[in-house]
XYZ file of C-alpha atoms in Angstrom:
668
model
C 18.766 -27.918 95.303
C 19.283 -26.917 91.732
C 19.751 -23.266 90.851
C 19.481 -22.273 87.238
C 21.194 -19.046 86.229
C 20.510 -17.576 82.830
C 23.069 -15.119 81.539
C 21.781 -12.619 79.017
C 23.346 -9.645 77.258
C 21.554 -6.375 77.904
C 22.316 -3.075 76.126
C 23.135 -1.111 79.274
C 24.098 2.531 78.713
C 27.633 3.606 79.638
C 28.061 6.239 82.346
C 31.142 7.622 84.097
C 31.530 10.579 86.472
C 34.422 12.903 85.684
C 35.612 14.712 88.792
C 39.220 15.556 89.636
C 40.597 16.717 92.971
C 44.044 16.999 94.541
C 43.390 13.707 96.342
C 42.380 11.199 93.660
C 41.880 8.251 96.043
C 38.668 6.440 96.828
C 37.492 9.432 98.837
C 37.992 12.812 97.138
C 38.644 15.810 99.401
C 36.799 19.023 98.548
C 36.300 22.511 99.966
C 32.771 23.642 100.738
C 33.594 27.254 99.797
C 34.210 26.306 96.167
C 31.580 25.337 93.648
C 31.948 21.713 92.551
C 31.500 20.578 88.966
C 30.804 16.909 88.269
C 30.862 16.084 84.572
C 30.147 12.823 82.820
C 30.712 10.584 79.854
C 27.377 9.059 78.810
C 26.673 6.905 75.782
C 24.266 4.296 74.493
C 25.427 0.714 74.732
C 27.426 -0.495 71.714
C 25.142 -3.549 71.858
C 22.050 -1.438 71.222
C 20.576 -1.743 67.747
C 20.054 2.016 67.625
C 20.603 5.006 69.846
C 17.818 5.289 72.388
C 16.773 8.309 74.472
C 18.472 8.237 77.861
C 17.270 9.608 81.193
C 19.994 11.185 83.382
C 19.668 11.679 87.152
C 22.125 12.843 89.802
C 21.834 12.459 93.565
C 23.916 13.576 96.555
C 23.481 11.924 99.964
C 25.403 11.749 103.224
C 27.517 8.614 103.321
C 26.828 8.017 107.030
C 23.032 7.723 106.877
C 21.975 8.173 103.231
C 20.156 11.431 103.990
C 19.662 13.685 100.987
C 21.518 16.989 100.965
C 19.366 19.910 102.046
C 19.116 22.539 99.331
C 19.648 20.142 96.437
C 16.093 20.822 95.291
C 17.283 24.033 93.650
C 20.052 22.305 91.686
C 19.426 20.890 88.214
C 20.038 17.145 88.511
C 18.924 15.876 85.106
C 21.745 17.181 82.918
C 25.009 15.574 81.823
C 26.802 17.736 84.391
C 26.067 18.486 88.029
C 27.146 21.827 89.494
C 26.949 22.189 93.263
C 27.071 25.785 94.474
C 29.319 26.994 97.272
C 28.344 26.101 100.833
C 25.745 23.528 99.821
C 27.781 20.846 101.612
C 28.726 20.907 105.301
C 32.379 20.778 106.343
C 33.813 17.563 107.723
C 31.130 15.323 106.151
C 31.440 12.555 103.548
C 28.932 12.457 100.672
C 28.106 10.002 97.894
C 27.497 11.562 94.474
C 25.652 9.205 92.130
C 24.982 9.372 88.401
C 22.183 7.105 87.186
C 21.412 6.665 83.488
C 18.617 4.502 82.143
C 17.029 3.904 78.782
C 13.811 5.885 78.664
C 10.850 3.734 79.706
C 13.020 0.968 81.176
C 13.960 0.262 84.802
C 16.112 -2.718 83.838
C 18.499 -1.007 81.437
C 20.090 1.202 84.093
C 23.706 2.104 84.914
C 24.914 3.890 88.053
C 28.350 5.386 88.768
C 29.346 6.843 92.157
C 32.125 8.903 93.733
C 32.649 9.664 97.423
C 33.738 13.158 98.470
C 34.665 14.425 101.928
C 34.573 18.131 102.727
C 37.647 19.521 104.455
C 37.348 21.511 107.698
C 39.197 24.787 107.098
C 40.830 27.095 109.649
C 39.473 30.644 109.992
C 41.174 33.430 108.068
C 42.285 36.588 109.863
C 42.158 39.774 107.771
C 43.354 43.245 108.749
C 42.137 45.873 106.312
C 45.122 47.504 104.623
C 48.739 46.444 104.981
C 51.881 47.787 106.606
C 51.565 51.553 106.783
C 52.827 54.862 108.109
C 50.529 57.288 109.871
C 50.580 60.379 112.088
C 51.255 59.945 115.799
C 48.631 62.576 116.632
C 45.911 60.594 114.849
C 44.051 57.644 116.366
C 44.959 54.291 114.826
C 42.033 52.101 113.819
C 42.787 48.523 112.799
C 39.813 46.863 111.126
C 39.584 43.076 111.423
C 35.914 42.790 110.486
C 36.924 41.237 107.171
C 38.076 38.084 108.981
C 36.001 35.062 108.021
C 35.576 31.309 108.163
C 35.928 29.778 104.669
C 33.412 27.015 105.445
C 30.513 29.438 106.005
C 28.694 31.595 103.471
C 29.086 35.371 103.921
C 25.521 35.586 105.237
C 26.202 32.816 107.785
C 29.489 33.998 109.289
C 27.821 34.540 112.666
C 27.419 30.749 112.914
C 31.197 30.269 112.677
C 31.685 31.545 116.243
C 34.830 33.548 115.518
C 36.828 34.749 118.534
C 39.308 37.649 118.212
C 42.493 38.501 120.106
C 44.777 41.466 119.380
C 48.369 41.760 120.568
C 50.997 44.456 120.079
C 54.800 44.530 120.161
C 56.954 47.685 119.982
C 60.064 47.286 117.799
C 62.967 49.255 119.313
C 65.666 51.045 117.288
C 68.106 48.442 118.599
C 66.031 45.688 116.934
C 64.542 44.188 120.071
C 60.883 44.283 121.061
C 58.994 45.354 124.156
C 55.420 45.797 125.338
C 53.313 48.572 123.807
C 53.003 51.385 126.365
C 52.449 55.116 126.053
C 54.786 57.785 127.402
C 52.661 57.733 130.562
C 53.090 53.970 130.908
C 49.555 53.027 129.848
C 49.375 49.703 127.994
C 47.616 49.560 124.605
C 47.287 47.289 121.589
C 45.278 44.417 123.100
C 41.603 43.558 122.732
C 39.041 40.899 121.935
C 36.830 42.760 119.445
C 36.943 42.511 115.671
C 38.512 45.994 115.496
C 41.177 47.716 117.583
C 41.506 51.438 118.279
C 44.707 52.998 119.626
C 44.030 56.524 120.967
C 45.890 59.478 119.475
C 49.277 60.101 121.083
C 49.671 56.614 122.587
C 52.261 55.447 120.097
C 55.708 56.864 120.777
C 57.925 58.837 118.427
C 60.385 57.116 116.093
C 63.211 58.161 118.406
C 61.870 55.683 120.991
C 60.132 53.050 118.832
C 60.959 52.206 115.208
C 57.584 50.610 114.506
C 54.691 48.695 116.038
C 53.662 45.174 115.112
C 49.991 44.358 115.655
C 48.794 40.761 115.409
C 45.175 39.615 115.070
C 44.523 36.008 116.084
C 41.178 34.504 115.070
C 39.898 31.138 116.322
C 36.857 28.930 115.743
C 35.732 25.593 117.179
C 33.488 24.849 114.184
C 34.007 21.314 112.913
C 35.279 19.939 116.222
C 38.798 20.952 117.274
C 39.619 24.635 117.626
C 41.482 26.036 114.634
C 43.365 29.322 114.327
C 44.297 31.990 111.818
C 46.521 35.064 112.216
C 47.334 38.311 110.404
C 49.738 41.101 111.284
C 50.584 44.655 110.219
C 53.561 46.889 110.926
C 52.827 50.540 111.735
C 55.497 53.229 111.372
C 54.783 56.521 113.126
C 55.404 60.055 111.916
C 55.035 63.121 114.107
C 51.827 65.164 114.088
C 48.876 64.532 111.810
C 49.078 62.828 108.425
C 46.670 61.403 105.841
C 45.307 57.942 106.625
C 45.849 55.583 103.700
C 44.283 52.161 103.101
C 44.768 50.010 100.006
C 41.574 48.100 99.217
C 42.061 44.603 97.829
C 39.486 42.449 96.104
C 37.765 39.742 98.133
C 39.246 37.220 97.752
C 42.622 38.836 97.052
C 43.807 36.534 94.266
C 46.244 37.650 91.592
C 47.001 35.705 88.409
C 49.477 36.622 85.660
C 47.090 36.500 82.680
C 44.566 38.968 84.169
C 44.921 42.612 85.042
C 45.201 43.425 88.746
C 43.311 46.362 90.249
C 44.240 48.138 93.475
C 42.002 50.874 94.839
C 42.521 53.014 97.926
C 40.681 54.937 100.611
C 42.361 58.094 101.899
C 41.053 60.298 104.711
C 42.466 63.402 106.338
C 43.977 64.682 103.080
C 43.211 67.844 101.137
C 42.423 68.090 97.429
C 46.058 69.106 96.874
C 47.383 65.760 98.172
C 49.623 63.785 95.806
C 49.611 60.021 95.257
C 52.552 57.818 94.281
C 52.522 54.051 93.710
C 55.877 52.256 93.940
C 57.096 48.666 93.941
C 58.762 47.894 97.261
C 59.456 44.273 96.298
C 59.204 42.273 93.082
C 61.073 41.058 90.008
C 59.738 43.954 87.888
C 58.669 47.484 88.731
C 54.959 47.032 88.152
C 54.244 50.717 88.838
C 56.023 51.900 85.661
C 53.627 53.458 83.147
C 54.410 50.844 80.472
C 53.176 48.164 82.880
C 49.894 49.798 83.897
C 46.599 50.964 82.417
C 46.524 53.901 84.848
C 49.150 56.453 85.920
C 50.970 55.671 89.152
C 49.934 59.055 90.532
C 46.257 58.417 91.309
C 44.194 56.605 93.927
C 43.766 53.528 91.667
C 46.451 51.387 90.070
C 45.566 48.867 87.325
C 48.386 46.534 86.279
C 48.222 45.122 82.747
C 47.850 41.379 82.138
C 51.040 39.338 81.734
C 53.187 41.782 83.722
C 53.152 39.886 87.019
C 55.222 36.700 87.056
C 53.699 33.435 88.245
C 54.776 32.258 91.717
C 56.578 35.575 92.424
C 55.920 37.802 95.438
C 55.308 41.543 95.214
C 54.840 44.448 97.608
C 53.114 47.588 96.303
C 53.151 50.833 98.271
C 50.889 53.873 97.939
C 52.370 57.059 99.433
C 50.183 60.131 99.993
C 51.808 63.518 100.659
C 49.870 66.526 101.849
C 51.068 69.839 103.342
C 54.515 68.480 104.112
C 53.134 65.320 105.778
C 53.539 61.822 104.390
C 51.698 58.551 104.999
C 51.626 55.249 103.160
C 50.056 51.809 103.020
C 51.376 48.745 101.252
C 50.094 45.328 100.270
C 52.063 42.120 99.709
C 50.894 39.160 97.633
C 52.068 36.082 95.735
C 50.925 35.563 92.143
C 49.155 32.289 91.400
C 50.661 29.849 88.897
C 48.823 28.386 85.887
C 48.799 24.655 85.072
C 52.002 23.374 83.493
C 54.027 20.395 82.335
C 51.705 18.495 79.982
C 51.060 17.880 76.314
C 48.266 17.652 73.728
C 47.719 14.627 71.489
C 45.655 14.986 68.296
C 44.570 12.338 65.803
C 44.226 12.425 62.839
C 46.151 15.481 61.632
C 43.984 15.862 58.529
C 40.330 15.379 57.656
C 37.187 16.858 56.146
C 35.200 19.735 57.659
C 31.989 18.741 59.471
C 32.736 15.065 58.804
C 35.998 13.977 60.468
C 35.885 13.590 64.256
C 39.295 14.750 65.478
C 40.356 13.170 68.793
C 42.032 15.488 71.316
C 43.557 14.409 74.635
C 45.488 16.442 77.230
C 48.181 14.510 79.111
C 50.043 15.051 82.411
C 49.066 18.634 83.202
C 49.629 19.667 86.830
C 48.472 22.508 89.042
C 50.958 23.932 91.555
C 48.388 23.669 94.364
C 46.877 20.384 93.221
C 43.609 22.059 92.253
C 41.291 20.883 89.446
C 42.247 21.873 85.907
C 39.749 22.747 83.193
C 40.501 22.366 79.497
C 39.225 24.372 76.525
C 39.974 23.564 72.883
C 40.254 26.511 70.507
C 40.944 26.948 66.823
C 42.019 29.889 64.683
C 42.911 30.651 61.098
C 46.680 30.447 60.495
C 48.335 33.868 60.867
C 45.143 35.432 62.272
C 44.382 36.329 65.884
C 40.627 35.660 66.134
C 40.089 32.627 68.366
C 37.042 30.346 68.142
C 36.039 27.940 70.902
C 35.699 24.328 69.754
C 35.067 22.710 73.140
C 34.341 24.935 76.177
C 36.051 24.589 79.547
C 35.594 21.160 81.082
C 37.432 18.861 83.481
C 37.340 16.202 80.776
C 40.809 15.925 79.237
C 39.422 14.145 76.153
C 37.206 15.338 73.308
C 36.211 14.198 69.837
C 35.126 17.190 67.755
C 34.407 18.133 64.159
C 35.822 21.328 62.689
C 34.058 23.789 60.353
C 35.318 24.827 56.940
C 38.567 26.832 57.012
C 38.059 30.515 56.245
C 38.865 32.162 52.925
C 41.501 30.378 50.856
C 42.947 28.605 53.889
C 42.905 24.803 54.066
C 43.872 24.467 57.726
C 43.035 25.369 61.306
C 45.575 25.998 64.049
C 44.588 24.324 67.315
C 45.452 25.388 70.845
C 44.634 24.105 74.316
C 43.746 26.639 77.010
C 44.182 25.393 80.581
C 42.720 27.157 83.612
C 42.738 26.450 87.352
C 40.062 27.505 89.845
C 41.797 30.858 90.405
C 41.584 31.760 86.707
C 45.318 31.373 86.058
C 45.651 30.302 82.429
C 48.219 28.798 80.114
C 47.776 28.410 76.340
C 49.512 25.376 74.821
C 50.028 25.594 71.049
C 51.974 22.414 70.247
C 50.634 18.906 69.758
C 51.980 15.385 69.394
C 55.261 16.348 71.109
C 56.034 18.939 68.425
C 58.057 22.061 69.157
C 57.144 24.325 66.237
C 54.762 26.437 68.283
C 51.772 25.414 66.144
C 49.359 22.501 65.966
C 48.089 22.797 62.394
C 45.366 20.480 61.141
C 44.771 20.115 57.423
C 41.010 20.372 56.887
C 39.428 19.894 53.471
C 36.283 21.928 52.904
C 32.940 20.178 53.046
C 30.875 19.363 49.996
C 28.660 22.476 50.301
C 28.989 24.414 47.071
C 28.065 27.789 48.472
C 26.311 29.568 51.337
C 22.875 29.136 49.833
C 23.169 25.345 49.902
C 23.529 25.136 53.689
C 19.939 26.162 54.561
C 18.734 23.174 52.556
C 19.995 21.008 55.444
C 18.319 23.174 58.043
C 15.958 20.424 59.247
C 18.837 18.354 60.649
C 20.794 21.421 61.790
C 17.894 22.990 63.672
C 16.939 19.672 65.264
C 20.487 19.275 66.576
C 20.559 22.810 68.002
C 17.153 22.470 69.645
C 18.171 19.122 71.127
C 21.216 20.716 72.784
C 19.128 23.602 74.141
C 16.452 21.250 75.474
C 19.159 19.247 77.288
C 20.419 22.439 78.910
C 23.732 22.228 77.031
C 23.824 25.920 76.092
C 27.594 25.967 75.534
C 27.255 22.985 73.205
C 24.534 24.827 71.266
C 26.817 27.854 70.963
C 29.638 25.698 69.587
C 27.331 23.983 67.092
C 25.991 27.336 65.874
C 29.533 28.700 65.546
C 30.536 25.672 63.482
C 27.595 26.080 61.079
C 28.023 29.850 60.751
C 31.785 29.575 60.275
C 31.182 27.136 57.428
C 28.658 29.550 55.896
C 31.099 32.435 56.269
C 33.900 30.473 54.575
C 31.972 29.801 51.377
C 31.770 32.334 48.579
C 28.309 32.361 47.056
C 29.569 34.070 43.891
C 33.308 34.266 43.355
C 32.990 36.585 40.354
C 31.553 39.455 42.455
C 33.959 40.560 45.155
C 33.773 44.340 45.205
C 31.436 45.793 47.827
C 29.751 48.089 45.324
C 29.013 45.146 43.050
C 27.558 43.211 45.943
C 25.377 46.153 46.861
C 24.154 46.576 43.317
C 22.061 43.435 43.202
C 20.973 41.096 45.942
C 19.618 37.782 44.688
C 16.672 35.939 46.186
C 19.070 33.160 47.243
C 21.264 35.646 49.082
C 18.235 37.101 50.828
C 17.294 33.547 51.846
C 20.698 33.168 53.492
C 20.108 36.411 55.405
C 16.693 35.169 56.493
C 18.241 31.873 57.643
C 21.076 33.592 59.523
C 19.015 36.260 61.285
C 15.456 34.917 61.387
C 16.238 31.266 62.172
C 19.727 30.810 63.662
C 19.910 34.111 65.601
C 16.689 33.545 67.626
C 17.907 30.056 68.541
C 21.181 31.560 69.690
C 19.269 33.987 71.905
C 17.355 31.128 73.557
C 20.624 29.293 74.269
C 21.264 31.545 77.273
C 19.930 31.048 80.825
C 17.385 33.589 82.032
C 19.633 34.422 84.993
C 23.161 34.230 83.615
C 24.887 35.213 86.882
C 23.208 32.342 88.743
C 24.347 29.698 86.245
C 27.432 27.693 87.335
C 28.770 27.940 83.761
C 28.205 31.700 83.504
C 31.763 32.545 82.451
C 31.917 29.794 79.822
C 28.510 30.833 78.446
C 29.613 34.475 78.322
C 32.671 33.525 76.294
C 30.950 31.079 73.954
C 27.902 33.330 73.515
C 30.022 36.372 72.689
C 32.101 34.311 70.250
C 28.919 33.111 68.539
C 27.735 36.717 68.122
C 30.972 37.736 66.401
C 30.594 34.836 63.949
C 26.911 35.674 63.424
C 27.843 39.212 62.304
C 30.969 38.219 60.348
C 29.340 38.789 56.903
C 27.752 42.272 57.160
C 25.835 41.879 53.889
C 24.021 38.819 55.241
C 22.494 40.328 58.376
C 19.328 42.278 59.089
C 17.850 44.045 62.121
C 16.788 40.762 63.710
C 20.482 39.937 64.114
C 21.020 43.387 65.621
C 18.262 42.808 68.174
C 19.824 39.492 69.220
C 23.217 41.198 69.559
C 21.673 43.881 71.788
C 19.863 41.427 74.069
C 22.717 38.952 74.469
C 25.458 41.540 74.954
C 23.301 43.266 77.588
C 23.140 39.946 79.474
C 26.841 39.247 79.135
C 28.047 42.746 80.032
C 25.724 42.872 83.061
C 27.258 39.612 84.282
C 30.842 40.718 83.647
C 30.418 43.962 85.593
C 28.366 42.511 88.464
C 31.244 43.073 90.929
C 33.012 46.463 90.769
C 36.223 44.930 92.142
C 36.219 41.938 89.796
C 38.334 41.554 86.661
C 35.983 41.396 83.637
C 36.770 38.549 81.274
C 38.848 39.872 78.383
C 37.932 36.988 76.042
C 34.194 37.763 76.131
C 34.725 41.535 76.011
C 37.027 41.247 72.980
C 34.389 39.201 71.131
C 31.729 41.836 71.950
C 34.051 44.560 70.680
C 34.588 42.617 67.432
C 30.817 42.089 67.121
C 30.083 45.796 67.460
C 32.731 46.685 64.866
C 31.094 44.269 62.421
C 27.671 45.623 63.346
C 28.730 49.190 62.549
C 30.000 48.038 59.141
C 26.683 46.274 58.455
C 24.687 49.353 59.454
C 26.676 51.545 57.096
C 26.170 49.125 54.187
C 22.442 48.697 54.833
C 21.900 52.437 55.081
C 23.799 52.920 51.804
C 21.740 50.355 49.914
C 18.462 51.559 51.455
C 17.655 48.425 53.467
C 17.404 50.399 56.719
C 16.028 53.862 57.396
C 18.194 56.725 58.605
C 16.352 56.870 61.936
C 16.816 53.154 62.638
C 20.479 53.280 61.639
C 21.095 56.222 63.999
C 19.411 54.349 66.852
C 21.431 51.181 66.254
C 24.701 53.095 65.817
C 24.110 54.912 69.093
C 23.534 51.594 70.888
C 26.691 50.078 69.408
C 28.873 53.102 70.202
C 27.614 53.261 73.790
C 28.409 49.570 74.226
C 31.850 49.981 72.634
C 32.645 52.846 75.007
C 31.744 50.713 78.017
C 33.498 47.569 76.764
C 36.671 49.483 75.869
C 36.799 51.018 79.332
C 36.190 47.647 81.000
C 38.979 46.073 78.960
C 41.353 48.835 80.036
C 40.412 49.547 83.639
C 37.851 47.079 84.969
C 34.194 47.340 85.943
C 34.583 49.977 88.669
C 36.334 52.539 86.501
C 34.453 51.708 83.319
C 31.181 53.279 84.424
C 32.764 56.662 85.035
C 34.661 56.411 81.751
C 31.408 55.638 79.962
C 29.776 58.706 81.495
C 32.674 60.880 80.353
C 32.330 59.600 76.787
C 28.533 59.661 76.645
C 28.410 63.332 75.641
C 30.375 62.449 72.504
C 28.046 59.686 71.351
C 25.482 61.964 69.692
C 28.086 63.634 67.464
C 29.769 60.272 66.755
C 26.398 58.847 65.723
C 25.668 61.748 63.406
C 29.081 61.586 61.738
C 28.901 57.834 61.159
C 25.285 57.806 59.977
């Protein structure tokens, strides 16, 4: 038989899945309680005569039988990235994640890339509310283990985990030995099989007989096959009589990172209004309770530690002591601070180019996470000797990027680059060197583009708007934000008339060309920016990145107060409402300082614009007062969130709200 084989060259698109885990073998191990982000590199074939529209599809199936994953119908599978929410996968199961890209209208010109992931079966986690503590012997002791959980099950499905509880107790004698927990009458206590344990008042002996009691909660689950265990313990010291009952409330999950503030709240019962509170550091390399290290005094029920006070990989024990009517009780919490990624470098090429034309290549090398967790990279740029940071490429697992930079601001001819690295816990490190340098800066020389002035940019709006709309249509909202920032930054850097610099001169006459720039900024670009946000920000897997990039875009939008109108103000109000609502969704969470700082900068610029527009008669007194009131109210809330967190910010806002009317009147 004769077989004829014809070999032909076909312009197949290129497609590669980008997904990093601690185990980078053929089968990647993942945790079902963490959201998974699969990114991609997709491009037209270099053999293609011209770029062609590509169709992107993702699929996730069980490796054993090819069955599709239940619940995937609610996940967007036609974008360049696939985000799987927590608990979508089942523990102990292998899955095949496929990325298929084909030229639109063709079934032949198709490329598929696959990765295999296996979900790890986790042990249950035992949690006893509060830590080691001291309490009155005449009070009942209640140990709450209801916070115990199985990491492989969603909070609403914990009943399916089949958790079993077992409490034990050991009495620590003054001599240092231990014995069974019995009352003065010989009755045994401290054991049980419920999620909580109650020790009746008077059962625990005085400190003359027993130094302390050690209670252990063992939790087990047979989910996933073999039985797995978790344990937690607390040490109880007894004082005679009655005393306040103190519990330190930690966030869930209790994760502490050095670059974020850490908030500790408490619940105290059995104390009068005259009770006093004192936070102290029982263990740690620095006394984190000192006033210079905190946003709050160490004499209240809440302690907020400033960012960059806690040291990575160090352990700390904080104690809250409550004294009332001569009685004293305390609770304490111990924790280890997470470490940020470390050990790598940033390569950049070339080191000089032209704004909006040169594609600078960036690549992060050899960065490691202490726990082997995925690392995300964000490229940022800033004007030399200035602190305002702009995002060039938002957080991604892709260690490579080729990006164009906007015009440098003012008289500057350079941008300083920095690489921000973040692990899944939010621990960050900012790397400011590149190409093995040690100067502490990565400065790129960037020649300004050929635009003569601001008014010449709108002439290219057809191409610009098409690019922005294309990004929005593809669901790449962060990419749209970055593109808008680049265009606006270039507009902001150009002086449309260098002979008129004084504000009064600028206010005296406003040319038709300058009004056209305002129309372009606020009537064309601003509405597009508003549409580049998901309807439900909190439900989007990239919510934090979109909050940061969206807030940064707003600050650039308002950067030239003379070139904005009320349409820009309306977009600021709507987008900041979305972002702030997301950032304060959890009272115990740590609001993102990067997004909040950009909102604060935006409102400061907005207040300047309102003053100028009222002075030159472009806005009525009534409208200015309304807009000033909105901005001041938002500033009050954002300032409080930056200082104390979402839980305390609301009360701080209420305290300041009575001052807003007079502030508005004075400013207007």
